[in-house]
Amino acid sequence: MGDLEDLTRLPDDFDGHVRLFPLPSLVLFPHAMQPLHIFEPRYCEMLAEALESDDLIAMATLRDGPPNPQEDPPIDRTICIGKIVSHVQRDDDRHNILLVGIKRAQVTTEVDAGRCFRIAKINVLDDLYPPSGVHGRSQLRADLLAAFGEVIPASQSVQQGLSELLAGSMGLGPITDIISHTLPLPVPMKLRLLAQQDVDRRAGLLIDFLASGAVQLPSAEQQSGGSGASAPLPFPPPFSTN
């Protein structure tokens, strides 16, 4: 777990302010990776500042509702701070980056810092592992992976990845976050999972949702266009654009 903990640690001089990158229908989770394609000038400027300083960009989810031309579009207050782990600049001033989520956080206020992009003051939401759940956590982990195994494709490559998770030492919090990010859950459910600090409750919430049958993935035949060979779940997910 050492490498994972190092990757998801905030800088020692982090001052509680983040650059906001709002997108519709995208919820980033800690421990998960998200490719992004950046081309809009203000977000190119945001990226340049991040690369010159702390490599941090916070992904925010735009809320539904009629736009107000006098205000920035509203966002959900629960966000995920991401760290740039890969950056490729193209000739046309477009950029491909790969973010890893490092911390869930709550926006307390947005500040006017004289930038063309949004800046927010945030509170970091650390994972909570209640002492009362210590004896049942291993079973909760097994139950979550079993529920995940029931909804993912039955292809050899996907099931092999599940077996590696079962045999590995990754904790309940990271596993819950990665599954929540990877599966096509409704955005409100993803935001609910992102906002839940209690790891045991978060895992239980996800288990119940998976067991409800609400998550429907394409069948092996649908994924392959009728050839009968299934494609693995994409991870990282496909690029999102601003």
PDB file of C-alpha atoms in Angstrom:
ATOM      1  CA  MET A   1       0.000   0.000   0.000  1.00  0.00           C
ATOM      2  CA  GLY A   2       3.012   2.291   0.282  1.00  0.00           C
ATOM      3  CA  ASP A   3       3.027   3.348  -3.378  1.00  0.00           C
ATOM      4  CA  LEU A   4      -0.734   3.979  -3.329  1.00  0.00           C
ATOM      5  CA  GLU A   5      -0.486   6.074  -0.174  1.00  0.00           C
ATOM      6  CA  ASP A   6       2.392   8.096  -1.621  1.00  0.00           C
ATOM      7  CA  LEU A   7       0.484   8.717  -4.849  1.00  0.00           C
ATOM      8  CA  THR A   8      -2.651   9.902  -3.042  1.00  0.00           C
ATOM      9  CA  ARG A   9      -0.952  12.206  -0.540  1.00  0.00           C
ATOM     10  CA  LEU A  10      -1.464  15.962  -0.701  1.00  0.00           C
ATOM     11  CA  PRO A  11       1.637  18.188  -0.810  1.00  0.00           C
ATOM     12  CA  ASP A  12       2.986  19.225   2.589  1.00  0.00           C
ATOM     13  CA  ASP A  13       2.377  22.892   1.748  1.00  0.00           C
ATOM     14  CA  PHE A  14      -1.223  22.398   0.580  1.00  0.00           C
ATOM     15  CA  ASP A  15      -3.181  25.495   1.678  1.00  0.00           C
ATOM     16  CA  GLY A  16      -6.735  24.258   1.207  1.00  0.00           C
ATOM     17  CA  HIS A  17      -7.337  25.996  -2.139  1.00  0.00           C
ATOM     18  CA  VAL A  18      -7.915  24.086  -5.383  1.00  0.00           C
ATOM     19  CA  ARG A  19      -8.393  24.792  -9.062  1.00  0.00           C
ATOM     20  CA  LEU A  20     -11.844  23.644 -10.145  1.00  0.00           C
ATOM     21  CA  PHE A  21     -12.458  21.800 -13.381  1.00  0.00           C
ATOM     22  CA  PRO A  22     -16.266  21.413 -13.648  1.00  0.00           C
ATOM     23  CA  LEU A  23     -17.658  18.910 -16.124  1.00  0.00           C
ATOM     24  CA  PRO A  24     -21.147  17.476 -16.575  1.00  0.00           C
ATOM     25  CA  SER A  25     -21.786  13.844 -15.645  1.00  0.00           C
ATOM     26  CA  LEU A  26     -18.208  13.158 -14.532  1.00  0.00           C
ATOM     27  CA  VAL A  27     -17.437  12.107 -10.958  1.00  0.00           C
ATOM     28  CA  LEU A  28     -13.820  11.323 -10.116  1.00  0.00           C
ATOM     29  CA  PHE A  29     -13.039   9.139  -7.100  1.00  0.00           C
ATOM     30  CA  PRO A  30      -9.878   8.819  -5.033  1.00  0.00           C
ATOM     31  CA  HIS A  31      -7.603   5.974  -6.176  1.00  0.00           C
ATOM     32  CA  ALA A  32      -9.182   5.965  -9.666  1.00  0.00           C
ATOM     33  CA  MET A  33      -7.695   7.317 -12.892  1.00  0.00           C
ATOM     34  CA  GLN A  34      -9.398   9.594 -15.413  1.00  0.00           C
ATOM     35  CA  PRO A  35      -8.011  10.630 -18.811  1.00  0.00           C
ATOM     36  CA  LEU A  36      -8.902  14.171 -19.897  1.00  0.00           C
ATOM     37  CA  HIS A  37      -8.542  16.018 -23.189  1.00  0.00           C
ATOM     38  CA  ILE A  38      -8.041  19.742 -22.546  1.00  0.00           C
ATOM     39  CA  PHE A  39      -8.331  22.396 -25.235  1.00  0.00           C
ATOM     40  CA  GLU A  40     -10.400  25.322 -23.951  1.00  0.00           C
ATOM     41  CA  PRO A  41      -8.018  28.291 -23.315  1.00  0.00           C
ATOM     42  CA  ARG A  42      -8.995  28.883 -19.674  1.00  0.00           C
ATOM     43  CA  TYR A  43      -8.455  25.238 -18.828  1.00  0.00           C
ATOM     44  CA  CYS A  44      -5.178  25.189 -20.733  1.00  0.00           C
ATOM     45  CA  GLU A  45      -4.140  28.067 -18.468  1.00  0.00           C
ATOM     46  CA  MET A  46      -5.327  26.122 -15.447  1.00  0.00           C
ATOM     47  CA  LEU A  47      -3.305  23.116 -16.570  1.00  0.00           C
ATOM     48  CA  ALA A  48      -0.179  25.222 -17.112  1.00  0.00           C
ATOM     49  CA  GLU A  49      -0.436  26.626 -13.580  1.00  0.00           C
ATOM     50  CA  ALA A  50      -0.926  23.156 -12.121  1.00  0.00           C
ATOM     51  CA  LEU A  51       2.075  21.747 -13.992  1.00  0.00           C
ATOM     52  CA  GLU A  52       4.241  24.628 -12.785  1.00  0.00           C
ATOM     53  CA  SER A  53       3.251  24.139  -9.144  1.00  0.00           C
ATOM     54  CA  ASP A  54       1.542  21.203  -7.408  1.00  0.00           C
ATOM     55  CA  ASP A  55       0.095  19.103 -10.298  1.00  0.00           C
ATOM     56  CA  LEU A  56      -3.344  19.325  -8.673  1.00  0.00           C
ATOM     57  CA  ILE A  57      -6.721  19.821 -10.376  1.00  0.00           C
ATOM     58  CA  ALA A  58     -10.026  19.259  -8.569  1.00  0.00           C
ATOM     59  CA  MET A  59     -12.782  17.660 -10.600  1.00  0.00           C
ATOM     60  CA  ALA A  60     -16.251  19.062  -9.883  1.00  0.00           C
ATOM     61  CA  THR A  61     -19.593  17.866 -11.236  1.00  0.00           C
ATOM     62  CA  LEU A  62     -21.930  20.417 -12.801  1.00  0.00           C
ATOM     63  CA  ARG A  63     -25.440  20.352 -11.375  1.00  0.00           C
ATOM     64  CA  ASP A  64     -28.577  20.301 -13.511  1.00  0.00           C
ATOM     65  CA  GLY A  65     -30.646  23.448 -13.682  1.00  0.00           C
ATOM     66  CA  PRO A  66     -31.226  26.529 -15.792  1.00  0.00           C
ATOM     67  CA  PRO A  67     -28.034  28.583 -16.247  1.00  0.00           C
ATOM     68  CA  ASN A  68     -27.742  32.036 -14.731  1.00  0.00           C
ATOM     69  CA  PRO A  69     -25.677  34.265 -17.039  1.00  0.00           C
ATOM     70  CA  GLN A  70     -24.669  36.381 -14.030  1.00  0.00           C
ATOM     71  CA  GLU A  71     -23.098  33.457 -12.160  1.00  0.00           C
ATOM     72  CA  ASP A  72     -20.830  30.506 -12.770  1.00  0.00           C
ATOM     73  CA  PRO A  73     -22.721  27.263 -13.418  1.00  0.00           C
ATOM     74  CA  PRO A  74     -23.556  25.537 -10.112  1.00  0.00           C
ATOM     75  CA  ILE A  75     -21.524  22.520  -9.033  1.00  0.00           C
ATOM     76  CA  ASP A  76     -22.052  19.788  -6.499  1.00  0.00           C
ATOM     77  CA  ARG A  77     -20.163  20.735  -3.348  1.00  0.00           C
ATOM     78  CA  THR A  78     -18.498  17.336  -3.037  1.00  0.00           C
ATOM     79  CA  ILE A  79     -15.466  17.146  -5.315  1.00  0.00           C
ATOM     80  CA  CYS A  80     -12.363  15.046  -5.828  1.00  0.00           C
ATOM     81  CA  ILE A  81      -8.844  16.467  -5.895  1.00  0.00           C
ATOM     82  CA  GLY A  82      -6.831  14.893  -8.681  1.00  0.00           C
ATOM     83  CA  LYS A  83      -3.103  14.723  -9.340  1.00  0.00           C
ATOM     84  CA  ILE A  84      -1.642  14.842 -12.845  1.00  0.00           C
ATOM     85  CA  VAL A  85       0.413  11.691 -13.421  1.00  0.00           C
ATOM     86  CA  SER A  86       0.801  11.997 -17.199  1.00  0.00           C
ATOM     87  CA  HIS A  87       0.754  14.924 -19.639  1.00  0.00           C
ATOM     88  CA  VAL A  88       1.132  14.953 -23.411  1.00  0.00           C
ATOM     89  CA  GLN A  89       0.972  18.256 -25.292  1.00  0.00           C
ATOM     90  CA  ARG A  90      -0.137  18.108 -28.896  1.00  0.00           C
ATOM     91  CA  ASP A  91       0.868  20.453 -31.720  1.00  0.00           C
ATOM     92  CA  ASP A  92      -2.541  22.165 -31.829  1.00  0.00           C
ATOM     93  CA  ASP A  93      -2.311  23.421 -28.214  1.00  0.00           C
ATOM     94  CA  ARG A  94      -4.407  20.561 -26.985  1.00  0.00           C
ATOM     95  CA  HIS A  95      -3.402  18.405 -24.062  1.00  0.00           C
ATOM     96  CA  ASN A  96      -4.015  14.836 -22.979  1.00  0.00           C
ATOM     97  CA  ILE A  97      -3.578  14.266 -19.271  1.00  0.00           C
ATOM     98  CA  LEU A  98      -4.175  11.424 -16.853  1.00  0.00           C
ATOM     99  CA  LEU A  99      -5.455  12.299 -13.380  1.00  0.00           C
ATOM    100  CA  VAL A 100      -5.440  10.048 -10.351  1.00  0.00           C
ATOM    101  CA  GLY A 101      -7.955  10.948  -7.671  1.00  0.00           C
ATOM    102  CA  ILE A 102      -6.241  11.549  -4.365  1.00  0.00           C
ATOM    103  CA  LYS A 103      -8.760  13.066  -1.907  1.00  0.00           C
ATOM    104  CA  ARG A 104     -12.501  13.656  -1.659  1.00  0.00           C
ATOM    105  CA  ALA A 105     -13.307  17.179  -0.459  1.00  0.00           C
ATOM    106  CA  GLN A 106     -16.121  19.604   0.261  1.00  0.00           C
ATOM    107  CA  VAL A 107     -16.214  23.088  -1.257  1.00  0.00           C
ATOM    108  CA  THR A 108     -16.757  25.667   1.476  1.00  0.00           C
ATOM    109  CA  THR A 109     -16.586  28.747  -0.725  1.00  0.00           C
ATOM    110  CA  GLU A 110     -15.348  29.894  -4.103  1.00  0.00           C
ATOM    111  CA  VAL A 111     -12.837  32.725  -4.161  1.00  0.00           C
ATOM    112  CA  ASP A 112     -12.022  35.404  -6.704  1.00  0.00           C
ATOM    113  CA  ALA A 113      -8.309  34.919  -7.300  1.00  0.00           C
ATOM    114  CA  GLY A 114      -8.136  36.897 -10.547  1.00  0.00           C
ATOM    115  CA  ARG A 115      -7.905  33.769 -12.709  1.00  0.00           C
ATOM    116  CA  CYS A 116      -9.919  32.866 -15.775  1.00  0.00           C
ATOM    117  CA  PHE A 117     -10.809  29.562 -14.087  1.00  0.00           C
ATOM    118  CA  ARG A 118     -12.543  28.873 -10.782  1.00  0.00           C
ATOM    119  CA  ILE A 119     -10.762  28.557  -7.425  1.00  0.00           C
ATOM    120  CA  ALA A 120     -12.328  27.141  -4.271  1.00  0.00           C
ATOM    121  CA  LYS A 121     -11.525  26.852  -0.602  1.00  0.00           C
ATOM    122  CA  ILE A 122     -12.183  23.272   0.484  1.00  0.00           C
ATOM    123  CA  ASN A 123     -12.238  20.918   3.439  1.00  0.00           C
ATOM    124  CA  VAL A 124     -10.570  17.567   2.830  1.00  0.00           C
ATOM    125  CA  LEU A 125     -12.790  14.568   3.670  1.00  0.00           C
ATOM    126  CA  ASP A 126     -10.543  11.803   4.951  1.00  0.00           C
ATOM    127  CA  ASP A 127     -11.722   8.195   4.948  1.00  0.00           C
ATOM    128  CA  LEU A 128     -13.139   7.053   8.290  1.00  0.00           C
ATOM    129  CA  TYR A 129     -12.735   3.464   9.468  1.00  0.00           C
ATOM    130  CA  PRO A 130     -14.965   3.093  12.559  1.00  0.00           C
ATOM    131  CA  PRO A 131     -13.441   0.787  15.213  1.00  0.00           C
ATOM    132  CA  SER A 132     -16.818  -0.961  15.504  1.00  0.00           C
ATOM    133  CA  GLY A 133     -16.429  -2.325  11.981  1.00  0.00           C
ATOM    134  CA  VAL A 134     -12.962  -3.788  12.260  1.00  0.00           C
ATOM    135  CA  HIS A 135     -14.075  -7.415  12.698  1.00  0.00           C
ATOM    136  CA  GLY A 136     -16.563  -7.400   9.819  1.00  0.00           C
ATOM    137  CA  ARG A 137     -14.519  -5.416   7.314  1.00  0.00           C
ATOM    138  CA  SER A 138     -12.896  -8.408   5.628  1.00  0.00           C
ATOM    139  CA  GLN A 139     -16.315  -9.941   5.013  1.00  0.00           C
ATOM    140  CA  LEU A 140     -17.614  -6.599   3.751  1.00  0.00           C
ATOM    141  CA  ARG A 141     -14.729  -6.493   1.287  1.00  0.00           C
ATOM    142  CA  ALA A 142     -15.509 -10.020   0.105  1.00  0.00           C
ATOM    143  CA  ASP A 143     -19.221  -9.196  -0.221  1.00  0.00           C
ATOM    144  CA  LEU A 144     -18.437  -6.115  -2.304  1.00  0.00           C
ATOM    145  CA  LEU A 145     -16.167  -7.991  -4.687  1.00  0.00           C
ATOM    146  CA  ALA A 146     -18.766 -10.752  -5.002  1.00  0.00           C
ATOM    147  CA  ALA A 147     -21.461  -8.185  -5.856  1.00  0.00           C
ATOM    148  CA  PHE A 148     -19.089  -6.577  -8.365  1.00  0.00           C
ATOM    149  CA  GLY A 149     -18.415  -9.984  -9.917  1.00  0.00           C
ATOM    150  CA  GLU A 150     -22.137 -10.468 -10.497  1.00  0.00           C
ATOM    151  CA  VAL A 151     -22.473  -7.377 -12.706  1.00  0.00           C
ATOM    152  CA  ILE A 152     -19.238  -7.322 -14.702  1.00  0.00           C
ATOM    153  CA  PRO A 153     -18.816  -9.241 -17.982  1.00  0.00           C
ATOM    154  CA  ALA A 154     -17.964 -12.924 -17.705  1.00  0.00           C
ATOM    155  CA  SER A 155     -14.944 -12.613 -19.995  1.00  0.00           C
ATOM    156  CA  GLN A 156     -11.700 -14.236 -18.956  1.00  0.00           C
ATOM    157  CA  SER A 157      -9.745 -10.970 -18.782  1.00  0.00           C
ATOM    158  CA  VAL A 158     -12.312  -9.183 -16.598  1.00  0.00           C
ATOM    159  CA  GLN A 159     -12.756 -12.123 -14.256  1.00  0.00           C
ATOM    160  CA  GLN A 160      -8.985 -12.480 -13.992  1.00  0.00           C
ATOM    161  CA  GLY A 161      -8.796  -8.849 -12.884  1.00  0.00           C
ATOM    162  CA  LEU A 162     -11.447  -9.567 -10.254  1.00  0.00           C
ATOM    163  CA  SER A 163      -9.470 -12.572  -9.022  1.00  0.00           C
ATOM    164  CA  GLU A 164      -6.400 -10.372  -8.653  1.00  0.00           C
ATOM    165  CA  LEU A 165      -8.411  -7.915  -6.552  1.00  0.00           C
ATOM    166  CA  LEU A 166      -9.655 -10.770  -4.373  1.00  0.00           C
ATOM    167  CA  ALA A 167      -6.125 -12.049  -3.842  1.00  0.00           C
ATOM    168  CA  GLY A 168      -4.551  -8.634  -3.361  1.00  0.00           C
ATOM    169  CA  SER A 169      -4.115  -6.522  -0.256  1.00  0.00           C
ATOM    170  CA  MET A 170      -5.943  -3.383  -1.422  1.00  0.00           C
ATOM    171  CA  GLY A 171      -8.174  -2.061   1.337  1.00  0.00           C
ATOM    172  CA  LEU A 172     -11.936  -1.615   1.383  1.00  0.00           C
ATOM    173  CA  GLY A 173     -11.827   2.148   0.792  1.00  0.00           C
ATOM    174  CA  PRO A 174      -9.752   2.091  -2.408  1.00  0.00           C
ATOM    175  CA  ILE A 175     -11.654  -0.908  -3.788  1.00  0.00           C
ATOM    176  CA  THR A 176     -15.007   0.790  -3.190  1.00  0.00           C
ATOM    177  CA  ASP A 177     -13.808   3.972  -4.859  1.00  0.00           C
ATOM    178  CA  ILE A 178     -12.375   2.203  -7.909  1.00  0.00           C
ATOM    179  CA  ILE A 179     -15.531   0.160  -8.458  1.00  0.00           C
ATOM    180  CA  SER A 180     -17.704   3.261  -7.985  1.00  0.00           C
ATOM    181  CA  HIS A 181     -15.669   5.123 -10.591  1.00  0.00           C
ATOM    182  CA  THR A 182     -15.481   2.293 -13.105  1.00  0.00           C
ATOM    183  CA  LEU A 183     -19.112   1.187 -13.225  1.00  0.00           C
ATOM    184  CA  PRO A 184     -21.743   3.251 -15.103  1.00  0.00           C
ATOM    185  CA  LEU A 185     -23.655   4.225 -11.963  1.00  0.00           C
ATOM    186  CA  PRO A 186     -26.118   7.129 -12.086  1.00  0.00           C
ATOM    187  CA  VAL A 187     -24.410  10.434 -11.322  1.00  0.00           C
ATOM    188  CA  PRO A 188     -26.521  11.066  -8.170  1.00  0.00           C
ATOM    189  CA  MET A 189     -25.423   7.689  -6.780  1.00  0.00           C
ATOM    190  CA  LYS A 190     -21.787   8.393  -7.605  1.00  0.00           C
ATOM    191  CA  LEU A 191     -22.013  11.727  -5.809  1.00  0.00           C
ATOM    192  CA  ARG A 192     -23.636  10.052  -2.818  1.00  0.00           C
ATOM    193  CA  LEU A 193     -20.788   7.529  -2.665  1.00  0.00           C
ATOM    194  CA  LEU A 194     -18.192  10.257  -3.074  1.00  0.00           C
ATOM    195  CA  ALA A 195     -19.677  12.246  -0.192  1.00  0.00           C
ATOM    196  CA  GLN A 196     -19.674   9.296   2.233  1.00  0.00           C
ATOM    197  CA  GLN A 197     -16.564   9.394   4.449  1.00  0.00           C
ATOM    198  CA  ASP A 198     -17.429   6.260   6.455  1.00  0.00           C
ATOM    199  CA  VAL A 199     -15.793   3.468   4.442  1.00  0.00           C
ATOM    200  CA  ASP A 200     -18.039   0.729   5.850  1.00  0.00           C
ATOM    201  CA  ARG A 201     -21.209   2.675   5.045  1.00  0.00           C
ATOM    202  CA  ARG A 202     -19.887   3.537   1.595  1.00  0.00           C
ATOM    203  CA  ALA A 203     -19.182  -0.113   0.817  1.00  0.00           C
ATOM    204  CA  GLY A 204     -22.579  -1.175   2.169  1.00  0.00           C
ATOM    205  CA  LEU A 205     -24.317   1.453   0.070  1.00  0.00           C
ATOM    206  CA  LEU A 206     -22.551   0.234  -3.063  1.00  0.00           C
ATOM    207  CA  ILE A 207     -23.274  -3.428  -2.264  1.00  0.00           C
ATOM    208  CA  ASP A 208     -26.981  -2.689  -1.847  1.00  0.00           C
ATOM    209  CA  PHE A 209     -27.093  -0.750  -5.111  1.00  0.00           C
ATOM    210  CA  LEU A 210     -25.339  -3.508  -7.043  1.00  0.00           C
ATOM    211  CA  ALA A 211     -27.617  -6.135  -5.497  1.00  0.00           C
ATOM    212  CA  SER A 212     -30.696  -4.145  -6.533  1.00  0.00           C
ATOM    213  CA  GLY A 213     -30.073  -4.957 -10.186  1.00  0.00           C
ATOM    214  CA  ALA A 214     -29.984  -1.281 -11.124  1.00  0.00           C
ATOM    215  CA  VAL A 215     -26.593  -1.636 -12.836  1.00  0.00           C
ATOM    216  CA  GLN A 216     -27.003  -3.155 -16.278  1.00  0.00           C
ATOM    217  CA  LEU A 217     -23.877  -3.639 -18.380  1.00  0.00           C
ATOM    218  CA  PRO A 218     -23.936  -4.699 -22.030  1.00  0.00           C
ATOM    219  CA  SER A 219     -23.855  -8.441 -22.561  1.00  0.00           C
ATOM    220  CA  ALA A 220     -20.820 -10.092 -24.080  1.00  0.00           C
ATOM    221  CA  GLU A 221     -22.624 -10.307 -27.425  1.00  0.00           C
ATOM    222  CA  GLN A 222     -23.628  -6.631 -27.335  1.00  0.00           C
ATOM    223  CA  GLN A 223     -20.076  -5.548 -26.475  1.00  0.00           C
ATOM    224  CA  SER A 224     -18.601  -7.575 -29.309  1.00  0.00           C
ATOM    225  CA  GLY A 225     -21.195  -6.572 -31.907  1.00  0.00           C
ATOM    226  CA  GLY A 226     -22.523 -10.105 -32.069  1.00  0.00           C
ATOM    227  CA  SER A 227     -19.179 -11.919 -32.366  1.00  0.00           C
ATOM    228  CA  GLY A 228     -19.568 -13.575 -28.975  1.00  0.00           C
ATOM    229  CA  ALA A 229     -16.249 -12.267 -27.592  1.00  0.00           C
ATOM    230  CA  SER A 230     -16.672  -9.725 -24.830  1.00  0.00           C
ATOM    231  CA  ALA A 231     -14.584  -6.605 -24.380  1.00  0.00           C
ATOM    232  CA  PRO A 232     -13.196  -5.804 -20.925  1.00  0.00           C
ATOM    233  CA  LEU A 233     -14.485  -2.878 -18.926  1.00  0.00           C
ATOM    234  CA  PRO A 234     -12.385   0.118 -19.963  1.00  0.00           C
ATOM    235  CA  PHE A 235      -9.955   1.305 -17.298  1.00  0.00           C
ATOM    236  CA  PRO A 236      -8.982   4.055 -17.316  1.00  0.00           C
ATOM    237  CA  PRO A 237     -12.308   5.182 -18.760  1.00  0.00           C
ATOM    238  CA  PRO A 238     -12.407   6.905 -22.152  1.00  0.00           C
ATOM    239  CA  PHE A 239     -11.172  10.483 -22.407  1.00  0.00           C
ATOM    240  CA  SER A 240     -13.490  13.241 -21.250  1.00  0.00           C
ATOM    241  CA  THR A 241     -13.326  16.614 -22.943  1.00  0.00           C
ATOM    242  CA  ASN A 242     -13.917  20.126 -21.657  1.00  0.00           C
TER     243      ASN A 242
END
